[in-house]
Amino acid sequence: MKKKTIVAAVMASCMALTATFAGCSLVSSDNKKDMAQEIATVDITKSKNFGESGLSDYKDAISGETSIYKKDLVSYFLNVGYSLVQNGKSYEETFNMLMDALVENAVLVQYSTMALLEIKAESNSGALGEFTALKTLREKYEYLLDDEDKNLARYKLYSSVNKAIDNSEKTVIEDEDEYKGTATRTTPVNLETEQDDYYPENEDGSLNYNIYTGFEGEGFNNLLSNSGAYEEDALEGTTRATRIKAYNAFLKNLKDNDLITEEDEKGNLKNINSLSYLEEEYVTQLESCIIDKYFDIYEEQQGEKLLNNNYIQNRYEELLADQKDSYKTGSAFETAMGSMASNSFLLYSPETSEDNELEGTINDYSNVDYGRFGFVYNILLPFNAKQTSELNGLKSILSQDGNDNYYYNERNKLLEKIETEDQRSAWFNGATDYSFKASEAGITDYYHSAGSDSGYLFFEGNLTDSGEGNRYKKLQAYDGRYSYNGKVFENEDGSYTLLGDKLTVDGMLDEFTAYINYVLGGDNVDITKTSNYYGAGDDRYNLNFYKDEEEEEIDYTKFLYAYGKVNLGGFNSRDLFYADNTSSNQYKAMSAVNELQFAYTTDTSVLSQYAGYTVSAYETNYVKEFEYAAKLAISNGAGAFTVCAGDYGWHLIYVTSVFDNNSTNDGETYKSPNWDRVDEEGTFENLFFEWIKGNDIKDVNTTRRSKIINDFKKENESVVKYQKRYQDLLDLKNEE
């Protein structure tokens, strides 16, 4: 997959402008002459450094100066700079920064054009002549790019236009539709995120995508039926009438921002493909591709060097030594855990002292070293509003008489009554309806609770069209086959009536066990329920929660309702949870439990964590019941879980990963990496190599990019600015 560069995005399409900032006073139909002024020119061949570039033979390739017009600067401001001003930057700072970015982009386009032509000439001696004979920039850029690049450029442009028109059409459809969803719930990482190099194609390799405006006529067809792959993405409820209204709003925005020419006005505005704006934007996308292609080739050349001379092993040892020095204390390591990700590796965990062992153990958790750092998920089954009110009353009593036994026994009565249900109603009735019927998508392999088969899943695109070679990236640590647990009724106005099945803590454990077993394909969950709660018979509301007769310390083992472990089989400890590898039981189980979090937990902050909450080997800021249960689970390694009571309700705590320096050499988390696995996708070695390659090449790439800009961005030499022509923009004042 190609890595797309950052600077190429400087000249991104103006779709954000037409969708968001229409009518800004900076641009109007009354100042077309002003907007057409040339405010800068760029010609890197005029730089004194050009003779040393090795590209002198291709000087004629860029056809002289690149002009930057005032409307380019204003359009860029409306896309990017407007938000900077809103966040406190002055207009002068903002416009000067944007001008620099436009100039730098022009420098990179010119250099990359000549460099690619030089590469092409190595296999085709007539390339320079063929290139200079071409009349337009579009033809010249397309000459240097392959079909994949051109298809990707056109797809990015067309999809951005469709999205801009979609934004207007949503308003039109909503005006005609009574129901407007507003509920929200966090969604998984990578939702509807396209692969970087994706574009829909026909069998012959051509682009299978078009703009949908609702118009057709002689020589053009922009109906939905002719939009190719976009037809699957079209808004629910779209009609020719709603689309035409939205397209007309799109045209008005273009006019308001001086992006419709007099020639366009003389032609047929219904034919979007005839607009000069679309052609200009396509050329802009091609310029981005030119820069990207040059740096792709440069990165590939640099990447080959990393495979030689034990480079990866040396970088591993350097990073390990640095972390051993940096993470001598638990607090430093805890901070590092917070940034853990698939591109941020922890190779070392510090030693922990014996005095942080938990006091009080149960059954097979005894005689275990508790000095571990780890990550946990938290499925919280909460008290309802009435129960919370009663609990607050109990807290008032506790604050007065200090009778912990009375408080906790009364809390147990409330815990016994907790019932929860599927929390994903916002994925039906929110601003976006993510639900779909599995049967209509041809999906038969999915899980449903015993006696409850709604048949509804979520995120159809990611479930049916993700992974390498497909449209979308895979959802991060999310299996996706847990159907809505309850009954679903579709209403005439587009909303849903949902009747979720009620679950007690035992029901939740049943779902937890059944779904993990379903995902792993076997009987993999061992679970034990303690006798602290409802197994205590008539005495279940007369428990003693103190450790000793002095009643000075609470025995936190008494808050454990259940514990157990998922059999993950043999997995390489080096991989941990980094591996986005569907063949790993550790990753599969993690994905199943994470999905259950999305379905049931009311602790929504955990849903935004990469691998759950970080849990220290030392004292934490978590409530004591949770801290004890989490550390107890972590002591038993990845796949372990506990269920504990607390003031918020029941916590089902699952361990995604553990750092255990007692089982490694001198705290080294991964022992000795096997670099023969560097090509095995999803392994630690593979991910570490890709990370190092990406970081190190990025550094080289950035250095190369900076050198090109520094060598050829020479004011009054290769770059000429006409500041007086845009001084009025610099003189704008921020509103007080």
XYZ file of C-alpha atoms in Angstrom:
736
model
C 0.000 0.000 0.000
C 1.313 3.430 -0.893
C 2.076 5.945 1.789
C 0.549 9.296 0.949
C 2.585 12.335 1.838
C 1.462 15.189 4.029
C 2.528 18.142 1.902
C 0.481 16.866 -1.024
C -2.588 17.629 1.028
C -1.777 21.345 0.896
C -3.590 21.654 -2.413
C -6.536 19.519 -1.422
C -9.889 19.909 -3.113
C -12.081 22.867 -2.198
C -15.009 20.661 -1.240
C -14.862 21.786 2.379
C -15.188 25.329 1.098
C -18.295 24.630 -0.918
C -19.893 22.638 1.858
C -19.096 24.843 4.830
C -17.964 28.377 4.131
C -20.199 29.464 1.289
C -20.894 33.164 1.146
C -17.794 34.305 3.020
C -17.255 38.010 2.376
C -13.722 37.425 1.119
C -15.041 36.075 -2.165
C -17.912 37.395 -4.247
C -18.925 37.782 -7.868
C -18.097 41.505 -7.654
C -14.334 41.111 -7.352
C -13.453 38.561 -10.015
C -10.723 40.790 -11.392
C -9.179 41.090 -7.948
C -9.321 37.324 -7.378
C -7.667 36.697 -10.759
C -4.519 38.624 -9.793
C -1.218 36.766 -9.866
C 0.247 37.059 -6.371
C 3.333 34.844 -6.735
C 5.361 32.928 -9.298
C 7.613 29.903 -8.802
C 10.321 28.638 -11.160
C 12.961 26.523 -9.431
C 15.165 26.497 -12.545
C 16.000 30.125 -11.730
C 17.533 29.084 -8.407
C 21.323 29.217 -8.193
C 21.194 25.697 -6.751
C 19.419 24.244 -9.769
C 22.662 23.550 -11.640
C 23.684 21.163 -8.851
C 20.363 19.272 -8.862
C 21.307 16.931 -11.700
C 18.042 17.813 -13.439
C 19.316 20.474 -15.841
C 18.491 18.326 -18.877
C 14.824 18.474 -17.846
C 14.620 22.217 -17.330
C 12.052 22.626 -20.106
C 9.763 20.041 -18.502
C 8.080 22.516 -16.166
C 7.316 25.001 -18.949
C 8.402 28.091 -17.069
C 6.754 29.713 -14.087
C 3.950 28.368 -11.932
C 1.499 31.132 -11.087
C -0.316 31.421 -7.778
C -3.476 33.513 -7.910
C -5.272 35.412 -5.212
C -8.289 33.128 -5.491
C -5.960 30.173 -4.711
C -4.946 31.843 -1.464
C -8.525 32.744 -0.542
C -9.814 29.247 -1.346
C -7.053 27.738 0.761
C -7.951 30.096 3.570
C -11.574 29.039 3.468
C -10.549 25.387 3.608
C -7.846 25.591 6.265
C -7.054 29.094 7.442
C -10.536 30.107 8.557
C -10.417 27.644 11.446
C -6.940 28.892 12.420
C -8.241 32.436 12.762
C -11.181 31.190 14.803
C -8.653 29.526 17.124
C -6.737 32.737 17.750
C -4.194 33.229 14.938
C -4.139 36.638 13.289
C -5.104 37.038 9.647
C -1.592 38.204 8.828
C 0.006 35.111 10.415
C -2.502 32.832 8.749
C -2.263 34.241 5.216
C 1.531 34.348 5.337
C 1.609 30.718 6.484
C -0.799 29.682 3.717
C 1.181 31.586 1.113
C 4.336 29.758 2.175
C 2.518 26.434 1.915
C 1.292 27.228 -1.613
C 4.787 28.225 -2.691
C 6.365 25.131 -1.137
C 3.816 22.930 -2.850
C 4.680 24.493 -6.200
C 8.383 23.907 -5.548
C 7.772 20.245 -4.755
C 5.546 19.758 -7.808
C 8.163 21.244 -10.124
C 11.021 19.238 -8.645
C 9.037 15.981 -8.568
C 7.937 16.479 -12.177
C 11.502 16.747 -13.419
C 12.706 13.893 -11.177
C 9.981 11.543 -12.448
C 10.719 12.504 -16.027
C 14.388 11.676 -15.460
C 13.373 8.245 -14.122
C 11.085 7.674 -17.095
C 13.853 8.671 -19.505
C 16.040 5.868 -18.157
C 13.797 3.360 -19.931
C 12.557 5.635 -22.717
C 15.147 7.887 -24.364
C 12.407 9.872 -26.092
C 10.536 10.695 -22.882
C 11.637 14.344 -22.702
C 10.534 15.056 -26.255
C 7.235 13.274 -25.784
C 6.605 15.118 -22.540
C 7.386 18.633 -23.819
C 5.194 18.047 -26.885
C 2.141 17.692 -24.678
C -0.026 20.816 -24.507
C -1.672 20.831 -21.090
C -0.590 20.265 -17.513
C -3.137 17.492 -17.251
C -1.571 15.630 -20.170
C 1.924 16.156 -18.811
C 1.085 14.881 -15.338
C -0.850 11.904 -16.663
C 2.159 11.018 -18.825
C 4.260 10.569 -15.677
C 1.637 8.605 -13.731
C 0.280 5.103 -14.148
C -3.379 4.158 -14.481
C -3.654 3.422 -10.744
C -2.478 6.929 -9.859
C -4.869 8.559 -12.328
C -7.809 6.467 -11.162
C -6.998 7.265 -7.534
C -6.764 10.996 -8.290
C -10.103 11.024 -10.088
C -11.754 8.911 -7.392
C -10.591 11.265 -4.634
C -11.965 14.219 -6.574
C -15.274 12.596 -7.496
C -15.846 11.208 -4.012
C -15.142 14.605 -2.437
C -17.670 16.214 -4.820
C -20.254 13.560 -3.985
C -19.665 14.095 -0.272
C -20.096 17.854 -0.673
C -23.393 17.348 -2.508
C -24.367 14.725 0.095
C -24.003 17.355 2.820
C -26.554 19.565 1.084
C -28.852 16.682 0.224
C -28.975 15.505 3.839
C -30.603 18.808 4.735
C -33.093 18.483 1.884
C -34.030 14.926 2.863
C -34.281 15.785 6.556
C -36.628 18.649 5.732
C -38.906 16.112 4.091
C -38.463 13.498 6.825
C -39.944 13.895 10.285
C -37.297 11.835 12.092
C -33.867 13.298 12.898
C -31.632 11.112 15.063
C -29.416 12.809 17.629
C -28.303 10.031 20.002
C -24.587 9.192 20.065
C -22.374 6.301 21.153
C -18.677 5.778 20.505
C -17.915 3.696 17.421
C -14.920 1.397 16.780
C -11.637 2.641 15.341
C -11.398 2.554 11.511
C -15.150 2.825 10.983
C -15.704 3.419 7.247
C -12.042 4.387 6.846
C -10.983 3.599 3.305
C -7.671 1.995 2.437
C -5.168 4.634 1.323
C -4.919 3.282 -2.218
C -8.551 2.258 -2.697
C -10.674 3.111 -5.705
C -13.536 1.046 -7.189
C -12.657 -0.445 -10.539
C -14.249 -2.332 -13.377
C -12.956 -5.664 -14.627
C -10.763 -3.875 -17.178
C -9.134 -1.794 -14.438
C -10.954 1.444 -15.252
C -12.584 3.582 -12.555
C -16.069 2.448 -11.592
C -17.239 5.674 -9.998
C -19.019 8.828 -11.111
C -20.583 11.990 -9.701
C -24.315 11.856 -9.015
C -26.171 15.154 -9.612
C -29.588 13.948 -10.783
C -29.122 15.495 -14.243
C -28.669 13.897 -17.649
C -28.577 15.334 -21.141
C -26.883 15.146 -24.487
C -23.432 13.678 -23.977
C -23.641 13.278 -20.190
C -25.394 11.098 -17.620
C -25.081 11.906 -13.936
C -27.994 9.814 -12.725
C -27.647 7.483 -9.765
C -27.814 4.439 -12.031
C -24.698 5.690 -13.825
C -22.691 6.556 -10.711
C -20.949 3.198 -10.427
C -19.863 2.212 -6.927
C -21.281 5.439 -5.487
C -24.770 3.973 -5.873
C -24.098 1.800 -2.819
C -23.163 4.898 -0.776
C -26.084 7.064 -1.854
C -28.106 8.621 0.947
C -31.165 6.747 2.056
C -34.215 8.518 0.654
C -32.383 10.171 -2.247
C -34.414 11.001 -5.344
C -33.623 12.912 -8.509
C -35.506 15.853 -7.033
C -33.568 15.938 -3.741
C -30.259 15.460 -5.542
C -30.947 18.219 -8.050
C -31.780 20.601 -5.192
C -28.513 19.672 -3.504
C -26.516 20.037 -6.733
C -28.024 23.458 -7.362
C -26.904 24.466 -3.851
C -23.446 23.144 -4.734
C -23.403 25.269 -7.898
C -24.476 28.334 -5.934
C -21.593 27.817 -3.542
C -19.179 27.607 -6.450
C -20.593 30.824 -7.867
C -20.444 32.593 -4.507
C -16.765 31.691 -4.278
C -15.949 32.738 -7.837
C -15.332 29.182 -9.002
C -17.711 29.350 -11.963
C -16.176 31.038 -15.032
C -17.904 33.090 -17.697
C -17.306 30.202 -20.108
C -19.035 27.870 -17.676
C -22.011 30.227 -17.562
C -22.264 30.136 -21.348
C -22.278 26.348 -21.327
C -24.496 23.801 -19.614
C -24.097 24.006 -15.836
C -26.176 20.864 -15.483
C -23.211 18.935 -16.888
C -20.777 18.961 -13.983
C -18.054 17.344 -16.084
C -17.958 20.447 -18.298
C -17.113 22.793 -15.413
C -13.614 24.275 -15.537
C -13.563 23.952 -11.761
C -13.676 20.169 -11.962
C -10.809 20.121 -14.450
C -8.730 22.437 -12.249
C -9.383 20.271 -9.214
C -8.410 17.139 -11.135
C -5.110 18.756 -12.094
C -4.602 19.635 -8.418
C -5.134 15.995 -7.474
C -2.645 14.967 -10.176
C -0.090 17.356 -8.686
C -0.535 15.608 -5.345
C 0.035 12.282 -7.078
C 3.203 13.613 -8.734
C 4.666 14.538 -5.343
C 3.506 11.270 -3.798
C 4.961 9.157 -6.578
C 8.370 10.786 -6.367
C 8.566 10.273 -2.609
C 7.188 6.722 -2.887
C 10.110 5.882 -5.160
C 12.528 7.670 -2.859
C 11.153 5.831 0.201
C 11.396 2.485 -1.564
C 15.049 3.116 -2.335
C 15.735 4.041 1.273
C 13.724 1.083 2.612
C 15.898 -1.442 0.844
C 18.846 -0.259 2.920
C 17.107 -1.201 6.167
C 17.210 -4.910 5.400
C 20.976 -4.971 5.325
C 23.686 -5.037 8.000
C 21.458 -6.112 10.937
C 19.794 -2.700 10.892
C 16.558 -3.843 12.588
C 18.352 -5.792 15.329
C 20.572 -2.810 16.018
C 17.583 -0.456 16.194
C 15.816 -2.902 18.519
C 18.795 -2.989 20.861
C 19.091 0.804 20.789
C 15.430 1.256 21.708
C 15.604 -1.438 24.394
C 18.644 0.203 25.986
C 16.916 3.583 25.898
C 13.782 2.194 27.568
C 15.798 0.409 30.254
C 17.309 3.759 31.102
C 14.024 5.688 30.858
C 11.672 3.271 32.623
C 13.566 2.610 35.820
C 10.567 3.760 37.811
C 7.001 2.539 37.694
C 5.616 6.034 37.143
C 7.684 6.569 33.983
C 6.554 3.223 32.633
C 2.905 3.949 33.446
C 3.125 7.166 31.444
C 4.561 5.229 28.505
C 1.746 2.675 28.758
C -0.714 5.465 28.070
C 0.702 5.904 24.559
C 0.792 2.185 23.765
C -0.311 1.445 20.200
C 0.472 -0.715 17.191
C 3.116 1.843 16.225
C 4.455 2.629 19.698
C 6.304 -0.239 21.320
C 7.262 -0.949 24.906
C 10.203 -3.328 24.969
C 10.981 -3.173 28.663
C 9.050 -3.157 31.925
C 10.672 -2.224 35.245
C 11.137 -4.533 38.181
C 8.523 -4.262 40.922
C 8.961 -4.683 44.634
C 7.391 -7.376 46.769
C 5.536 -4.919 48.993
C 2.881 -4.269 46.380
C 1.453 -7.792 46.534
C -2.268 -7.937 47.194
C -3.343 -9.141 50.571
C -6.031 -11.785 50.507
C -6.379 -14.326 47.701
C -8.935 -16.843 46.570
C -8.583 -20.381 45.337
C -6.189 -20.784 42.394
C -5.192 -17.122 42.535
C -3.121 -17.752 45.661
C 0.679 -17.678 45.615
C 0.772 -15.474 42.529
C 3.110 -12.545 41.940
C 0.946 -9.440 41.768
C 3.734 -7.104 40.687
C 2.554 -6.720 37.100
C 1.488 -3.910 34.826
C -1.332 -4.596 32.423
C -4.346 -3.460 30.410
C -7.981 -4.307 31.125
C -11.387 -3.854 29.550
C -14.307 -2.909 31.785
C -17.905 -3.899 31.087
C -19.925 -1.907 33.607
C -23.471 -3.037 34.414
C -24.834 0.016 36.236
C -27.385 0.752 38.893
C -30.473 2.361 37.417
C -31.643 5.812 38.527
C -33.864 4.494 41.325
C -31.152 2.177 42.636
C -28.588 4.987 42.475
C -30.884 7.173 44.561
C -31.231 4.409 47.155
C -27.456 3.923 47.147
C -26.904 7.608 47.812
C -29.179 7.281 50.829
C -27.071 4.395 52.085
C -23.921 6.491 51.658
C -25.454 9.180 53.839
C -26.073 6.616 56.550
C -22.535 5.256 56.173
C -21.036 8.717 56.549
C -22.889 9.106 59.841
C -22.345 5.764 61.589
C -19.402 4.228 59.638
C -21.073 0.787 59.540
C -19.422 -0.716 56.457
C -21.070 -4.115 56.888
C -24.526 -2.580 56.849
C -23.689 -0.464 53.785
C -22.194 -3.291 51.726
C -24.924 -5.803 52.629
C -27.603 -3.299 51.647
C -25.662 -2.545 48.452
C -25.702 -6.272 47.692
C -29.488 -6.198 47.719
C -29.386 -3.512 45.038
C -26.708 -5.355 43.039
C -28.912 -8.419 42.908
C -31.601 -6.373 41.163
C -29.368 -4.856 38.450
C -30.539 -5.524 34.916
C -28.877 -4.144 31.829
C -29.584 -4.266 28.115
C -27.867 -3.657 24.778
C -26.630 -0.051 24.734
C -26.292 0.308 20.949
C -29.595 2.077 20.322
C -27.682 5.150 19.073
C -26.337 3.038 16.221
C -29.962 2.696 15.110
C -31.486 6.034 16.053
C -28.475 8.336 16.062
C -27.406 10.880 13.485
C -26.168 7.933 11.388
C -27.947 4.586 11.148
C -25.154 1.995 11.239
C -27.460 -1.012 11.489
C -28.260 -3.512 8.775
C -30.023 -6.840 8.448
C -27.524 -9.659 8.263
C -29.784 -11.648 5.936
C -29.964 -8.793 3.414
C -26.158 -8.634 3.332
C -25.916 -12.398 2.827
C -24.356 -12.922 6.277
C -25.285 -16.130 8.071
C -22.243 -16.438 10.324
C -23.155 -14.292 13.310
C -23.986 -14.740 16.988
C -27.329 -14.199 18.655
C -28.450 -14.834 22.204
C -30.485 -17.920 22.980
C -34.108 -17.161 22.163
C -33.316 -13.690 20.779
C -32.328 -13.263 17.157
C -32.904 -9.697 16.000
C -30.851 -10.358 12.885
C -29.295 -6.877 13.048
C -25.555 -6.217 12.861
C -23.623 -2.965 12.467
C -21.059 -1.371 10.124
C -21.834 -3.323 6.973
C -18.989 -1.851 4.920
C -16.281 -2.786 7.412
C -17.761 -6.244 7.944
C -18.196 -7.198 4.303
C -15.551 -5.180 2.446
C -12.465 -4.742 4.637
C -8.894 -5.930 4.730
C -6.021 -5.845 2.267
C -7.278 -5.364 -1.283
C -10.743 -4.299 -0.155
C -12.282 -0.905 0.407
C -12.127 -0.387 4.143
C -9.607 -0.900 6.881
C -10.542 -3.532 9.449
C -12.232 -2.358 12.609
C -9.666 -2.328 15.391
C -10.141 -5.135 17.920
C -13.802 -5.566 16.994
C -15.132 -8.885 15.674
C -18.496 -7.545 14.492
C -20.703 -10.656 14.687
C -22.622 -9.914 17.894
C -26.151 -9.052 16.798
C -28.374 -6.611 18.646
C -29.716 -8.421 21.699
C -33.443 -7.772 21.595
C -36.313 -7.038 19.242
C -36.146 -4.408 16.496
C -39.129 -2.718 14.841
C -38.707 -0.311 11.937
C -41.016 2.710 11.997
C -42.443 4.536 9.010
C -40.457 7.704 9.735
C -37.138 5.837 9.528
C -36.600 5.436 13.254
C -36.552 2.168 15.184
C -38.350 0.897 18.233
C -35.995 -1.301 20.251
C -36.868 -3.729 23.012
C -33.604 -4.913 24.517
C -33.469 -8.186 26.409
C -32.738 -7.664 30.111
C -29.565 -9.192 31.521
C -28.602 -9.787 35.139
C -24.941 -10.214 36.023
C -25.395 -13.953 35.454
C -26.969 -13.263 32.081
C -24.017 -11.038 31.174
C -21.583 -13.792 32.121
C -23.548 -16.206 29.969
C -23.263 -13.825 27.004
C -19.574 -13.222 27.740
C -18.854 -16.949 27.807
C -20.998 -17.835 24.818
C -19.707 -15.108 22.519
C -16.036 -15.719 23.254
C -16.580 -19.425 22.644
C -18.376 -18.583 19.408
C -15.528 -16.372 18.166
C -12.793 -18.806 19.224
C -14.728 -21.830 18.023
C -14.743 -24.061 21.081
C -15.193 -24.378 24.825
C -12.535 -21.895 25.892
C -13.867 -20.095 28.964
C -13.334 -21.392 32.497
C -15.372 -19.558 35.113
C -15.860 -19.900 38.854
C -18.459 -18.061 40.917
C -17.573 -17.271 44.521
C -19.843 -17.895 47.485
C -19.686 -14.249 48.561
C -23.008 -13.254 47.078
C -26.056 -15.168 46.008
C -24.511 -18.531 46.672
C -24.399 -17.678 50.370
C -27.992 -18.756 50.936
C -29.976 -17.152 53.747
C -26.861 -15.336 55.006
C -26.177 -13.551 51.742
C -27.244 -10.211 53.213
C -25.386 -10.736 56.490
C -21.786 -10.938 55.300
C -18.750 -9.666 57.168
C -16.591 -7.434 54.965
C -13.793 -6.874 57.480
C -10.450 -8.669 57.558
C -10.230 -8.881 61.343
C -12.153 -8.410 64.536
C -10.833 -4.864 64.923
C -12.846 -3.943 61.810
C -10.126 -1.624 60.559
C -9.531 -2.956 57.048
C -11.922 -4.088 54.330
C -11.450 -7.541 52.828
C -11.717 -6.853 49.092
C -11.926 -10.525 48.230
C -15.527 -10.286 49.498
C -16.469 -8.080 46.534
C -15.526 -10.725 43.975
C -18.512 -12.368 42.368
C -16.696 -14.483 39.789
C -13.314 -15.060 38.201
C -11.855 -17.161 35.417
C -9.733 -17.302 32.319
C -10.071 -17.671 28.566
C -7.899 -20.416 27.133
C -5.917 -18.576 24.482
C -3.763 -21.531 23.537
C -0.102 -21.028 22.818
C 0.622 -17.502 21.645
C 3.939 -15.781 21.246
C 4.402 -13.395 24.155
C 6.263 -11.005 21.864
C 3.099 -10.369 19.868
C 0.987 -9.190 22.796
C -2.074 -7.365 21.552
C -0.230 -5.451 18.859
C -0.966 -8.073 16.248
C -3.983 -7.302 14.118
C -3.900 -10.986 13.293
C -7.180 -12.855 13.029
C -5.422 -16.193 13.525
C -4.320 -15.221 17.042
C -6.656 -16.410 19.802
C -5.462 -13.555 21.962
C -6.562 -11.017 19.368
C -9.819 -12.868 18.624
C -10.796 -12.987 22.294
C -9.827 -9.354 22.745
C -11.991 -8.423 19.755
C -14.956 -10.369 21.132
C -14.745 -8.777 24.580
C -14.232 -5.315 23.097
C -17.397 -5.761 21.054
C -19.286 -6.747 24.200
C -17.967 -3.526 25.761
C -19.472 -1.536 22.916
C -22.719 -3.451 23.354
C -23.139 -3.250 27.128
C -20.759 -1.082 29.108
C -21.947 2.261 30.398
C -18.340 3.187 31.177
C -17.930 4.867 27.794
C -14.450 6.273 28.487
C -12.939 2.789 28.128
C -14.281 2.604 24.566
C -11.726 5.163 23.411
C -8.728 3.308 24.874
C -6.415 1.341 22.572
C -6.286 -1.780 24.736
C -8.309 -0.738 27.756
C -7.368 0.924 30.994
C -3.750 0.842 32.140
C -3.324 -0.802 35.532
C -0.188 -0.168 37.547
C 1.676 -2.749 39.583
C 1.458 -0.176 42.371
C -1.391 1.768 43.917
C -3.834 3.263 41.427
C -6.476 5.984 41.475
C -9.238 3.510 40.687
C -11.886 2.720 43.308
C -10.555 0.019 45.614
C -12.961 -2.742 44.597
C -12.066 -2.247 40.932
C -8.337 -1.906 41.635
C -8.217 -5.140 43.590
C -10.230 -7.119 41.033
C -8.216 -5.726 38.113
C -4.862 -6.513 39.733
C -6.080 -9.953 40.682
C -7.046 -10.665 37.080
C -3.762 -9.258 35.763
C -1.877 -11.577 38.104
C -3.250 -14.468 36.070
C -2.179 -13.074 32.694
C -3.827 -12.207 29.388
C -7.284 -13.732 29.028
C -8.047 -13.677 32.762
C -11.142 -11.934 34.066
C -12.906 -11.057 37.304
C -16.344 -9.738 38.223
C -16.585 -7.404 41.183
C -19.130 -5.183 42.908
C -18.742 -1.443 43.241
C -20.618 1.777 43.828
C -21.387 2.051 40.110
C -22.649 -1.499 39.708
C -21.026 -4.716 38.464
C -17.622 -4.592 36.755
C -16.656 -7.396 34.389
C -12.899 -6.894 34.012
C -10.982 -8.632 31.207
C -7.188 -8.616 30.819
C -6.037 -7.846 27.290
C -2.302 -7.879 27.984
C 0.253 -8.069 30.788
C 3.844 -6.965 31.224
C 5.704 -9.491 33.319
C 9.439 -8.973 33.663
C 9.782 -12.034 35.895
C 9.253 -14.299 32.899
C 11.732 -12.476 30.678
C 15.397 -11.644 30.699
C 16.184 -8.556 32.751
C 12.781 -7.034 32.135
C 12.940 -7.395 28.358
C 9.308 -7.858 27.351
C 9.946 -9.792 24.156
C 13.043 -11.838 25.074
C 14.920 -12.485 21.819
C 12.972 -11.496 18.706
C 13.072 -13.930 15.814
C 13.712 -11.713 12.811
C 12.938 -14.603 10.485
C 9.312 -13.692 11.261
C 9.722 -10.174 9.891
C 7.584 -10.988 6.826
C 4.797 -12.702 8.820
C 2.015 -10.132 8.943
C 0.762 -9.380 12.424
C 3.792 -10.671 14.354
C 5.742 -8.434 16.688
C 8.780 -8.643 14.415
C 6.748 -7.618 11.355
C 5.044 -4.706 13.103
C 8.270 -3.548 14.705
C 10.037 -3.605 11.327
C 7.222 -1.670 9.648
C 7.239 0.841 12.482
C 10.996 1.368 12.394
C 10.943 1.523 8.618
C 8.140 4.052 8.671
C 9.757 6.236 11.310
C 13.288 6.123 9.953
C 12.237 6.586 6.347
C 9.924 9.367 7.435
C 12.915 11.105 8.965
C 14.909 10.635 5.772
C 11.887 11.697 3.730
C 11.396 14.823 5.833
C 15.062 15.690 5.479
C 14.851 15.225 1.715
C 11.701 17.311 1.506
C 13.252 20.085 3.587
C 16.365 20.098 1.434
C 14.348 20.498 -1.775
C 12.387 23.391 -0.288
C 15.467 25.064 1.202
C 17.442 24.711 -2.047
C 14.768 26.019 -4.398
C 12.461 28.274 -2.388
C 14.550 31.398 -2.880
C 12.693 34.707 -2.728
C 13.451 37.144 -5.562
C 15.270 34.345 -7.307
C 13.088 31.303 -7.970
C 10.123 32.718 -6.033
C 8.596 36.140 -6.608
C 5.783 37.395 -4.381
C 3.576 40.386 -5.105
C 2.548 41.185 -1.551
C 0.775 44.454 -2.436
C -1.801 42.423 -4.353
C -2.854 40.504 -1.245
C -1.962 43.094 1.406
C -5.672 43.679 1.998
C -5.915 40.110 3.291
C -2.951 40.581 5.617
C -4.535 43.770 6.965
C -7.765 42.080 8.040
C -8.359 42.373 11.773
C -9.653 39.669 14.105
C -12.981 40.396 15.719
C -12.615 41.466 19.333
